[in-house]
Short mmCIF file of C-alpha atoms in Angstrom, two decimals:
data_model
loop_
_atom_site.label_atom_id
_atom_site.label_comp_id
_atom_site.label_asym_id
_atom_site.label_seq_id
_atom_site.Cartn_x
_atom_site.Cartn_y
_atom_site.Cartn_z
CA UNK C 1 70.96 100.36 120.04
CA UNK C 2 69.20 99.41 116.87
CA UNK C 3 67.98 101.62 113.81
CA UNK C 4 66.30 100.75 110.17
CA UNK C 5 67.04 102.80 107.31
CA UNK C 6 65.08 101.83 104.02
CA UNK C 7 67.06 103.32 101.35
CA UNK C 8 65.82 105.27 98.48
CA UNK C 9 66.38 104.30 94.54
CA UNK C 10 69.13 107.12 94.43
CA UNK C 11 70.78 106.17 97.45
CA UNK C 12 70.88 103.00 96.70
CA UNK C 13 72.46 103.37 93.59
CA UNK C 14 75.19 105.54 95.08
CA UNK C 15 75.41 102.61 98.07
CA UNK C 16 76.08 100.30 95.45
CA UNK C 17 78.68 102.57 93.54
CA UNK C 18 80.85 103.10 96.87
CA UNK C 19 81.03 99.67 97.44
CA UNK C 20 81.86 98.54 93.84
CA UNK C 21 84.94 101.47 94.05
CA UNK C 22 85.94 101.27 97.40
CA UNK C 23 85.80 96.67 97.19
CA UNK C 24 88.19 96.88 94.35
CA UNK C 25 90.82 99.32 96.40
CA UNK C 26 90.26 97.88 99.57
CA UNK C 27 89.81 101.06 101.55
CA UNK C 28 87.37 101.46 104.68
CA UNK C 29 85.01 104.15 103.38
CA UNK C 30 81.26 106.03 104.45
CA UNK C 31 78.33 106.51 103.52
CA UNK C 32 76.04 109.43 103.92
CA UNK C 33 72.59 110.31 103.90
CA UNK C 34 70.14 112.52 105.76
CA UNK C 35 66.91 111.53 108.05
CA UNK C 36 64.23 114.00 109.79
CA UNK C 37 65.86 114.67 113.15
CA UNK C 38 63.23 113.56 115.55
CA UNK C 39 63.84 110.15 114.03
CA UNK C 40 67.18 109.93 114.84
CA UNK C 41 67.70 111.88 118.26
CA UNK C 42 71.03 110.33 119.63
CA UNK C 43 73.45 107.78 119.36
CA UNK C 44 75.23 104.73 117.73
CA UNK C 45 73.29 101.91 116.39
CA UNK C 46 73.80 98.54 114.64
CA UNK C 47 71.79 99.47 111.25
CA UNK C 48 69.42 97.72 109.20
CA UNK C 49 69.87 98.90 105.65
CA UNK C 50 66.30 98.03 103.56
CA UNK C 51 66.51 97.75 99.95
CA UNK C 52 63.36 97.06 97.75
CA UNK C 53 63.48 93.83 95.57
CA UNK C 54 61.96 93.43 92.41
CA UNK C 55 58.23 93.52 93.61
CA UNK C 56 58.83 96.78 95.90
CA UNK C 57 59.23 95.25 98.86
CA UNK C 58 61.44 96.17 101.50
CA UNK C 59 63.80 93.48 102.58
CA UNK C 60 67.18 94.03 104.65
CA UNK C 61 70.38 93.77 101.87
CA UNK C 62 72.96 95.32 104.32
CA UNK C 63 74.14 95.50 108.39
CA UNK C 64 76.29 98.35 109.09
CA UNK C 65 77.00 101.32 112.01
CA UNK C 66 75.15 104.42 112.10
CA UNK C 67 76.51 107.96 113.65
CA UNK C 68 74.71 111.53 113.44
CA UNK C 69 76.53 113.88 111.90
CA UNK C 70 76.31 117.42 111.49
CA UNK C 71 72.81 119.34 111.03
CA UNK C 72 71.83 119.25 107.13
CA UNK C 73 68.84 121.70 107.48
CA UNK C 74 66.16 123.09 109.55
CA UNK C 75 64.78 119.43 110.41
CA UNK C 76 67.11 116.73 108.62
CA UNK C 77 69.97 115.64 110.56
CA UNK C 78 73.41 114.14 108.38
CA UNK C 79 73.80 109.98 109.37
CA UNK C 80 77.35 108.17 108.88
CA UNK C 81 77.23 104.98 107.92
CA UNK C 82 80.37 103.10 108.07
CA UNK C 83 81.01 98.76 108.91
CA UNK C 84 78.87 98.06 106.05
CA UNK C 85 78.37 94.82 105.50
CA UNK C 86 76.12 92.92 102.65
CA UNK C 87 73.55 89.91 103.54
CA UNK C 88 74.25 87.06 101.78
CA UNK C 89 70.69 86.07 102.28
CA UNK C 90 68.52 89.11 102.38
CA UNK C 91 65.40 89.14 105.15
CA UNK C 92 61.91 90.89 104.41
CA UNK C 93 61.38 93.19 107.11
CA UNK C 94 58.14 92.60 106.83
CA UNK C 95 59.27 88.39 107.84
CA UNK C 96 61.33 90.09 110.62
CA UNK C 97 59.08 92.93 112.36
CA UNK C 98 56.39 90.73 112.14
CA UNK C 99 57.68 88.21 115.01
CA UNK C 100 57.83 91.42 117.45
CA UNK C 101 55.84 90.97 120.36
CA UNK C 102 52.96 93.03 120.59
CA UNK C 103 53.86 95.04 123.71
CA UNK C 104 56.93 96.81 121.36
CA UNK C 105 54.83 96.94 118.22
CA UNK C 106 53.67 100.76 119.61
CA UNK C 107 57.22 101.81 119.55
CA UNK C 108 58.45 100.33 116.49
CA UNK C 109 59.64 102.54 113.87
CA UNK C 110 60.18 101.33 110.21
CA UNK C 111 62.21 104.19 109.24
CA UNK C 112 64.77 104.94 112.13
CA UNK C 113 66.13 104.63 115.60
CA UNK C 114 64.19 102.15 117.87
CA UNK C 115 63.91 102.58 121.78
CA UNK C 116 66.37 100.28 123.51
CA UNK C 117 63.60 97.02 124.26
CA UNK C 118 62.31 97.29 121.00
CA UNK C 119 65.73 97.40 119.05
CA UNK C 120 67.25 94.27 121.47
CA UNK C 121 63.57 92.44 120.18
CA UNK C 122 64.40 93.58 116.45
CA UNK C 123 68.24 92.54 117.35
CA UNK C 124 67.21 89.18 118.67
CA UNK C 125 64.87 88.13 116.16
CA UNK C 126 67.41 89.28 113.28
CA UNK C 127 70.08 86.76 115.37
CA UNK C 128 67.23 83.84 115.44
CA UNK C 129 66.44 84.00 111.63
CA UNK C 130 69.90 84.56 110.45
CA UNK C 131 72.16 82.86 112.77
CA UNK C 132 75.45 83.72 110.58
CA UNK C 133 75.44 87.04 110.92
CA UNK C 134 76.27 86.75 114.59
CA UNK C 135 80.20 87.70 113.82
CA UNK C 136 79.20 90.52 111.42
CA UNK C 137 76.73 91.92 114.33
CA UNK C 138 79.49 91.68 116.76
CA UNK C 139 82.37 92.97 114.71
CA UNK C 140 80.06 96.09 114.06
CA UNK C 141 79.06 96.18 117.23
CA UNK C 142 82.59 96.28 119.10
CA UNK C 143 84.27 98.50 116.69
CA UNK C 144 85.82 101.43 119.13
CA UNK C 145 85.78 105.19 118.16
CA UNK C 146 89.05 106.41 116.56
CA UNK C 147 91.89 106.80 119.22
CA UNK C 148 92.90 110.40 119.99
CA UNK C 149 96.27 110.56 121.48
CA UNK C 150 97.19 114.24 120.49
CA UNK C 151 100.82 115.49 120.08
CA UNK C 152 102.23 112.58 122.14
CA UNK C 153 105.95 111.04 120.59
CA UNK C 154 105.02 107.41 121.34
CA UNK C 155 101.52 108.00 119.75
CA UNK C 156 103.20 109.73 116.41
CA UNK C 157 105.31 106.33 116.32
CA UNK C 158 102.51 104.32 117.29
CA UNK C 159 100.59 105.85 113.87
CA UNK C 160 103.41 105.32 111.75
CA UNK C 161 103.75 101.63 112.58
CA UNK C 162 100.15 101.19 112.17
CA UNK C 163 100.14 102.75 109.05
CA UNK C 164 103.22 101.18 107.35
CA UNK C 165 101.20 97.31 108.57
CA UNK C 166 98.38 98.22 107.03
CA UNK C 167 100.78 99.20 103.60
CA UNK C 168 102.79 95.79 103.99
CA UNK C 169 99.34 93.73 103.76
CA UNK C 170 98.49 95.80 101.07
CA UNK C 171 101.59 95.61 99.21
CA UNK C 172 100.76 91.89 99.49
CA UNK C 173 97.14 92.04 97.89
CA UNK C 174 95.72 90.77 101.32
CA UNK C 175 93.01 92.69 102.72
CA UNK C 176 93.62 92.08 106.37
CA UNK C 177 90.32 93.41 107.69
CA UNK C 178 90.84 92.18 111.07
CA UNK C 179 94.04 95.03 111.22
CA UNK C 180 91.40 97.73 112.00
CA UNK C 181 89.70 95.68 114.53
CA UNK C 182 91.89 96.69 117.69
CA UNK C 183 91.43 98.39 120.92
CA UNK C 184 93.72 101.69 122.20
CA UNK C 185 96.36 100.79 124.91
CA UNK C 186 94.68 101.23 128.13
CA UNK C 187 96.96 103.36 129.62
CA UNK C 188 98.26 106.95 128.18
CA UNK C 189 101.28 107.11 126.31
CA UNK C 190 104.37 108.85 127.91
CA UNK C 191 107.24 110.78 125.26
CA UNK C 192 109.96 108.56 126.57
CA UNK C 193 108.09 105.00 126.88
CA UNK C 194 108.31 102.60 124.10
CA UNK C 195 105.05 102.39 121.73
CA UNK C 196 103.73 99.74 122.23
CA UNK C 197 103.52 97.19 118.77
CA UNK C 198 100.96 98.07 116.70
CA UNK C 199 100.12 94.35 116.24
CA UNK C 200 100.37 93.72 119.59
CA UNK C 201 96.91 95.56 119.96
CA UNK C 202 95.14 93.90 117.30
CA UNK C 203 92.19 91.66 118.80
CA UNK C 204 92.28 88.27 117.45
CA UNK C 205 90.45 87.71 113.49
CA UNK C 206 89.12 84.78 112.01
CA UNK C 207 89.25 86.91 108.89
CA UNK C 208 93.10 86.24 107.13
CA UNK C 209 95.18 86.14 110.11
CA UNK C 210 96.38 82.81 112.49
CA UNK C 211 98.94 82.65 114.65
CA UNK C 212 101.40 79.83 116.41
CA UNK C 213 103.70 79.54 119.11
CA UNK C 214 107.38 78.77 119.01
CA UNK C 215 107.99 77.24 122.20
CA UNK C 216 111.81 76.44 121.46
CA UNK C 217 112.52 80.19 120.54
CA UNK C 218 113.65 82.36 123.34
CA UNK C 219 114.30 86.12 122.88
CA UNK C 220 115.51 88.30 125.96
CA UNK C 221 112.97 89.87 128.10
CA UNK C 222 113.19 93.69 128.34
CA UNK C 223 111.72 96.12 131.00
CA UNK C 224 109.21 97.75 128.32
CA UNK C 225 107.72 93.95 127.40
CA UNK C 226 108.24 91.89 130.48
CA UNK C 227 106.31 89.04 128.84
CA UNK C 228 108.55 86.79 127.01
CA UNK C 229 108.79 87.44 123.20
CA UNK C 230 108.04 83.65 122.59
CA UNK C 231 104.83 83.84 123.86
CA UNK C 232 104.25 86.66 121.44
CA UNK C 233 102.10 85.00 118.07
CA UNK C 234 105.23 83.52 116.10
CA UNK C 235 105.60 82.16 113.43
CA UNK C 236 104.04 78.77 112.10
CA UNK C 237 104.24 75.94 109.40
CA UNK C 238 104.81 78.39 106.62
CA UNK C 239 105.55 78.62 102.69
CA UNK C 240 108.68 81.04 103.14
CA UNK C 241 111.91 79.35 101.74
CA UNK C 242 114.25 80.24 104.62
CA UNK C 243 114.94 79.23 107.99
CA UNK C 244 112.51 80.57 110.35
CA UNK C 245 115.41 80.48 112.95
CA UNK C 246 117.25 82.91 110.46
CA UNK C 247 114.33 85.02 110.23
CA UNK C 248 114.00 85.62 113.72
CA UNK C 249 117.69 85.96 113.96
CA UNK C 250 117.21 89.08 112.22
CA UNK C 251 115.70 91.11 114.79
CA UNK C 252 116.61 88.73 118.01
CA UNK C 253 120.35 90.26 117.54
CA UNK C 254 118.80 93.54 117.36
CA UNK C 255 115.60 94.27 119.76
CA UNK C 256 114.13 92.67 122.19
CA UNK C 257 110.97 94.29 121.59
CA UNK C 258 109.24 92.09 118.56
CA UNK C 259 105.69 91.25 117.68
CA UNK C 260 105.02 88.49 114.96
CA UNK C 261 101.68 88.03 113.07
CA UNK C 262 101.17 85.64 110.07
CA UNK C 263 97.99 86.39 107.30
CA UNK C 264 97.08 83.79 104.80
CA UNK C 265 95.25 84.86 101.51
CA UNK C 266 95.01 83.26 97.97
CA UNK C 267 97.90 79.98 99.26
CA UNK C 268 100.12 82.82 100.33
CA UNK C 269 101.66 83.58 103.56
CA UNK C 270 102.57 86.96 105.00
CA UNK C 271 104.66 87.86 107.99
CA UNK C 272 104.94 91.14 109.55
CA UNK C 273 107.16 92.23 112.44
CA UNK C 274 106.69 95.24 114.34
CA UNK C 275 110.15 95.80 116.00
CA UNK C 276 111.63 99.15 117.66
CA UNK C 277 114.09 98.48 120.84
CA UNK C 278 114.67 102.33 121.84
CA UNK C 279 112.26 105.14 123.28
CA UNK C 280 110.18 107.15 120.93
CA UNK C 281 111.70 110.28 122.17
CA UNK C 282 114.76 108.75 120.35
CA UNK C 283 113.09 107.30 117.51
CA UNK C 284 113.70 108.79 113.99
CA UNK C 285 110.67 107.50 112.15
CA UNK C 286 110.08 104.90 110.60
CA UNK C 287 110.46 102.05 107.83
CA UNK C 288 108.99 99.58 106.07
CA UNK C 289 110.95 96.51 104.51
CA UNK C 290 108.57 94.52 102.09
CA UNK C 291 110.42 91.64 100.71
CA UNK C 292 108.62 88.99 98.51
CA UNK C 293 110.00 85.84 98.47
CA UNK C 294 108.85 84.29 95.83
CA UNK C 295 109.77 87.17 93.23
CA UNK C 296 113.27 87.76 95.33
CA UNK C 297 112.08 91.52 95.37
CA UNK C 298 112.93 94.20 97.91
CA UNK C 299 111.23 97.74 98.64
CA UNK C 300 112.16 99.93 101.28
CA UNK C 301 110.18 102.71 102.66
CA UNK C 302 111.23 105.45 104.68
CA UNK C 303 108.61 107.64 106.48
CA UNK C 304 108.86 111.32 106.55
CA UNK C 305 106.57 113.55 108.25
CA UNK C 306 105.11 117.33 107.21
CA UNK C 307 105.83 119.55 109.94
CA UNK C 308 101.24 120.10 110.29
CA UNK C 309 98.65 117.74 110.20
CA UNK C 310 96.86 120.24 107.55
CA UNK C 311 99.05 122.00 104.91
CA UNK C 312 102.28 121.07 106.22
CA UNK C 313 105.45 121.04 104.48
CA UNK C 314 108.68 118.64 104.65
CA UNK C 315 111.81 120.82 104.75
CA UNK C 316 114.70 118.56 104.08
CA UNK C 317 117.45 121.31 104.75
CA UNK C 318 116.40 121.17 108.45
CA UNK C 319 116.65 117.13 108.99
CA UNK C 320 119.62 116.45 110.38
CA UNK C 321 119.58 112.91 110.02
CA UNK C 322 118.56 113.22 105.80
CA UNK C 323 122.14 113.12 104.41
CA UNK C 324 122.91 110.01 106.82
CA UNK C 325 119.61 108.41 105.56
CA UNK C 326 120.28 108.74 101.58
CA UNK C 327 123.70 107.82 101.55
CA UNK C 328 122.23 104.63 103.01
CA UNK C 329 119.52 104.28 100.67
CA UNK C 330 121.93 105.00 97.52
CA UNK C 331 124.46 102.83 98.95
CA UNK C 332 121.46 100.01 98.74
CA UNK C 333 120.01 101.01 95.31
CA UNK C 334 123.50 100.49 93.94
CA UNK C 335 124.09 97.00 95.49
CA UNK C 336 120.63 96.62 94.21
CA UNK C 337 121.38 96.96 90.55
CA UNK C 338 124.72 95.22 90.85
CA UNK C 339 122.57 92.27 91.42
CA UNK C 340 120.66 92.39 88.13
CA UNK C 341 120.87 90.00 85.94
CA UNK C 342 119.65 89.54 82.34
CA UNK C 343 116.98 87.72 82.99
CA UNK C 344 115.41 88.80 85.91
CA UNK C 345 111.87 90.34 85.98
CA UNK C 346 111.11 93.27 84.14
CA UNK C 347 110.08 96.61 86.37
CA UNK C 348 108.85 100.12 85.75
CA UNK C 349 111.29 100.80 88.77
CA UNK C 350 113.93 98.21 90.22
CA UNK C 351 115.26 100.49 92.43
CA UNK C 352 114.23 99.53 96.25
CA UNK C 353 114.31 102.93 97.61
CA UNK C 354 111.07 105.27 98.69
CA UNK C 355 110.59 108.47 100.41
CA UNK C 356 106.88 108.47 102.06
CA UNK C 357 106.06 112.20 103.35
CA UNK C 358 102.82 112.24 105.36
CA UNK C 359 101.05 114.28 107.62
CA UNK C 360 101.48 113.69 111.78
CA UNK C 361 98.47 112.26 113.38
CA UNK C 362 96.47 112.98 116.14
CA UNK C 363 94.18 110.02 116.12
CA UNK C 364 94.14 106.57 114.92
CA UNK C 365 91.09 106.28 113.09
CA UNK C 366 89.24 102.50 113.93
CA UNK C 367 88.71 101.79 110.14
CA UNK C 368 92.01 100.43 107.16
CA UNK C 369 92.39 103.68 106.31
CA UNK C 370 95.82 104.69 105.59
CA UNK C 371 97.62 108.04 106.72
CA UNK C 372 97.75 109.97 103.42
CA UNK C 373 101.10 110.91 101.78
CA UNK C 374 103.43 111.14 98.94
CA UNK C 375 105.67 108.44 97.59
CA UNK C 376 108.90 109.09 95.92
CA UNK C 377 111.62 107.01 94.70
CA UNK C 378 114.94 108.43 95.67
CA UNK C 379 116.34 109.40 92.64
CA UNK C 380 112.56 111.17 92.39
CA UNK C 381 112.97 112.59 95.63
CA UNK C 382 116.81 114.08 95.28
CA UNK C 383 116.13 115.50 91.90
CA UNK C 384 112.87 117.69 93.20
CA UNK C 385 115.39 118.87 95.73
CA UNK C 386 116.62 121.11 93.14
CA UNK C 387 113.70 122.12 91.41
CA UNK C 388 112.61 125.37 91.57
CA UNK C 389 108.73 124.79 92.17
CA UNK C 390 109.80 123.40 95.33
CA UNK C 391 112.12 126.48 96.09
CA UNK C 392 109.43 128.84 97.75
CA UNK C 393 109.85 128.64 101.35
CA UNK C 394 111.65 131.38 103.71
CA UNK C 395 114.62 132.88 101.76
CA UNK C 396 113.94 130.22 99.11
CA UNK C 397 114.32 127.30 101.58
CA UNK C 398 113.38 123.60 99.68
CA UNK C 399 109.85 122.37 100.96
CA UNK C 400 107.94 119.00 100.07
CA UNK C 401 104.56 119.67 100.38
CA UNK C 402 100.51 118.94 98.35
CA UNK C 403 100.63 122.59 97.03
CA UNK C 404 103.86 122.40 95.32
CA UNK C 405 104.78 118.88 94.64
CA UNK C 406 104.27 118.44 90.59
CA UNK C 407 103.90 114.82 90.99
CA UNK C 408 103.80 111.73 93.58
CA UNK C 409 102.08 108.40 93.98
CA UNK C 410 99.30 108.07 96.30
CA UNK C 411 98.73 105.05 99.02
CA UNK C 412 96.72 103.05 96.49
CA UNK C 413 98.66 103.45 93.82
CA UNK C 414 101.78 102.77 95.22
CA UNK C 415 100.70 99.59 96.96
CA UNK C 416 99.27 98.57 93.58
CA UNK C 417 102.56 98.74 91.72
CA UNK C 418 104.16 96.97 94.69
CA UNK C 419 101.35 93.71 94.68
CA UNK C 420 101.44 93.57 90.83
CA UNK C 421 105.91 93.66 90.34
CA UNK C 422 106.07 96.60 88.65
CA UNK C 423 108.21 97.97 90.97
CA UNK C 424 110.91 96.65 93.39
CA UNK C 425 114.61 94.99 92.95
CA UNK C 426 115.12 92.08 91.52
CA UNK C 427 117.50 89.17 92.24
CA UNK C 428 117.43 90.48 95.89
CA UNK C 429 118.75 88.04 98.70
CA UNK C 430 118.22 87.38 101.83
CA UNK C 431 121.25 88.11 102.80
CA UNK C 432 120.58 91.88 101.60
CA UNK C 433 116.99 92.30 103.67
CA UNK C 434 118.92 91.02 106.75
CA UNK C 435 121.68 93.84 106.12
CA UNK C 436 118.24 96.29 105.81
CA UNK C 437 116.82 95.25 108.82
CA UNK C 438 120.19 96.07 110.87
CA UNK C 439 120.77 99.23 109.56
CA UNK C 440 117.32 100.01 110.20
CA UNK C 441 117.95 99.69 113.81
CA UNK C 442 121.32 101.42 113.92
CA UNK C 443 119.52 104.39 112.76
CA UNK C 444 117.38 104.32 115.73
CA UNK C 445 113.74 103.68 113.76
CA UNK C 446 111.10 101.80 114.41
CA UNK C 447 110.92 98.84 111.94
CA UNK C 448 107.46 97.02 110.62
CA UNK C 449 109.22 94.11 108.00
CA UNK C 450 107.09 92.12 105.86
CA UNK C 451 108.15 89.15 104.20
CA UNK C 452 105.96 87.34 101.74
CA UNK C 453 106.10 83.54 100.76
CA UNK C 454 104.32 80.92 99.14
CA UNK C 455 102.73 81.01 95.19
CA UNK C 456 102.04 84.17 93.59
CA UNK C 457 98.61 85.54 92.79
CA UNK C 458 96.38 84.15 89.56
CA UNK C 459 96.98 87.41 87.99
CA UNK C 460 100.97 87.53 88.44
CA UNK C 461 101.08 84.44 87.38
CA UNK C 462 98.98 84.99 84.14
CA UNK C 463 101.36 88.01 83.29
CA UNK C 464 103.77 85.62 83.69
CA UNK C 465 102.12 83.33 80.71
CA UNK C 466 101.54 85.97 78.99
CA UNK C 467 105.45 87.03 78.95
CA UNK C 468 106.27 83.34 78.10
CA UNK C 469 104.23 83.17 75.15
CA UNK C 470 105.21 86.65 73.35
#
């Protein structure tokens, strides 16, 4: 269904202010306002946001995806906006509601939701006199609801492997829209099935992402993913400086469960594997291995998980599989800084290691939302272990948690540090993000590994200059 909204001054200055914040950080994000009720009885719609120009007329600035919401007083009723997308070429609504035939014009409503022959007129005429919206209208159109798969193990996995993707394209400075356009397995989830890739459920994007086949690559079928991994999207003609053989070398001698998918932004290329080869009822979590070319830097994220989805706590006395976990991560942050040299990059923090706690999911929310959590570096992570703000669980048990951490980076900040090099090893080899990826898989987690290629963005590169000249 269709509905027009014509925005007021102040709520289209706070519009304007969410999309300004929320463009910069690259985070899906919604708007509110309230509408009389009667005006808005039921439903979805594709919305027509009105704006007034100069000369107070009403003209449509903005498409986007209208929800009700809860009850904000006797007679108003709370509308979600969300998909919003601006018109490069704004319409009067007078220039559009004008060309609707006179048999609607008795149920057309300027301000709100339109009955369903009026809003397919109001639909078709906005298609005739602005024929390139007709992906926008369709993108907002076909986004799903958010996916609720309860306390299921594959679906847990399922959310962390979504999540750490969407952190890999951010780590990269891509924006990767298409990654929340995606549709739910069709079939429920069972504890002891494999989850299926997160990338393998992506639809297909115009927006960033391409994909190729590699026709002379054969990987072994498994029972899980009886279609052949080549026919997976591979990888392509690419700006990363290895073999591509090697690359998929890395996790051929490991899984047999792979998905590829290739994003181009700014003359860069990104590639992201989701990988996991046992059942989730095995799985231990999951990690991210970010490793930009270019820059020879590493980062290595392992996820963590608070033991609620509100107020939860990590309690790292009770994971079994901790101790196993850091000596691996130290063992890498010392190789790490053997490999420094003198005149490698400058970091806030070259060591590769992080610690992401976050909260379990019971949904995947259809927007680029991240789950939200807590980053730690190792060394940050072991030394809270003994401090005593953390020391007030049961009998003084150590717990990780929003009420009594003193200090942690958020999702945006931490992908920020990543994109711009302030963080991350330096000197790092191949050779070293192949050993990753192994291990990775010998401690029974699922694995989502980005690699980054190609020339680095204007604004690394002006730091860069900048360096040169001081």
């Amino acid at each position: 269904m269709v509905a027009i909204i014509k925005c007021r001054d102040y709520e289209l200055d706070y519009l304007e202010h969410l999309e300004k914040l929320h463009q910069s950080r690259r985070l899906a994000w919604e708007w509110t306002v309230t509408r009389p009720r009667d005006l808005w009885p039921k439903g979805r719609h594709l919305l027509l946001i009105a704006s007034e120009d100069a000369y107070g007329r009403f003209e449509i600035t903005r498409l986007g995806r209208s929800a009700r919401g809860k009850r904000a007083a006797d007679k108003e009723q709370q509308l979600r906006v969300t998909q919003v997308r601006p018109l490069r070429r704004p319409l009067p609504i007078s220039e559009l509601l004008e060309h609707v035939p006179d048999r609607l014009r008795r149920h057309l409503v300027e301000d709100g939701q339109q009955t369903p022959g009026t809003g397919g007129a109001i639909r078709a005429l906005l298609l005739e006199l602005r024929p390139e919206l007709t992906e926008i209208v369709s993108l907002i159109e076909n986004a799903t609801e958010p996916w609720h798969f309860g306390s299921a193990r594959a679906g847990q996995e399922l959310a962390l492997q979504r999540d750490a993707t969407l952190g890999a394209t951010r780590m990269a400075g891509f924006q990767a829209s298409g990654l929340a356009e995606w549709d739910p397995p069709a079939e429920d989830l069972y504890d002891d099935s494999v989850p299926p890739q997160f990338l393998d459920l992506v639809t297909g994007s115009t927006q960033g992402t391409a994909s190729a086949e590699r026709p002379d690559v054969r990987l072994p079928r498994s029972p899980e993913h009886p279609r052949p991994v080549d026919a997976q999207p591979a990888l392509e003609d690419h700006l990363i400086t290895h073999d591509t053989t090697t690359m998929l070398g890395w996790l051929s001698e490991a899984t047999s469960h792979v998905a590829w998918r290739e994003f181009r932004e700014h003359g860069r290329t990104l590639l992201v594997a989701n990988a996991n080869r046992t059942a989730a009822e095995s799985l231990l979590g999951c990690d991210i291995i970010f490793y930009n070319v270019s820059r020879h830097s590493l980062v290595l994220v392992q996820y963590k998980k608070l033991d609620a989805e509100k107020g939860g706590f990590y309690y790292p006395n009770s994971d079994r599989n901790l101790a196993k976990e850091l000596t691996r991560m130290r063992s890498l942050d010392r190789y790490a800084e053997m490999q420094r040299g003198v005149g490698d990059e400058q970091r806030l923090d070259t060591s590769p290691s992080w610690i992401k706690l976050c909260h379990p999911r019971s949904l995947l929310p259809h927007t680029s939302e991240m789950v939200h959590g807590m980053y730690f570096s190792r060394k940050q992570f072991e030394s809270l272990r003994d401090d005593a703000r953390l020391k007030d669980g049961r009998q003084g048990a150590v717990r990780f948690g929003y009420k009594n951490v003193p200090g942690y980076l958020d999702n945006t900040l931490f992908t920020r540090l990543v994109e711009s090099g302030q963080i991350g090893t330096t000197g790092t080899s191949t050779d070293l993000v192949r050993q990753q990826v192994i291990r990775s898989f010998r401690g029974q987690r699922s694995l989502v590994l980005a690699v980054l290629g190609g020339d680095e963005p204007p604004q690394a590169r002006r730091n860069a200059q900048r360096r040169e000249v001081r």
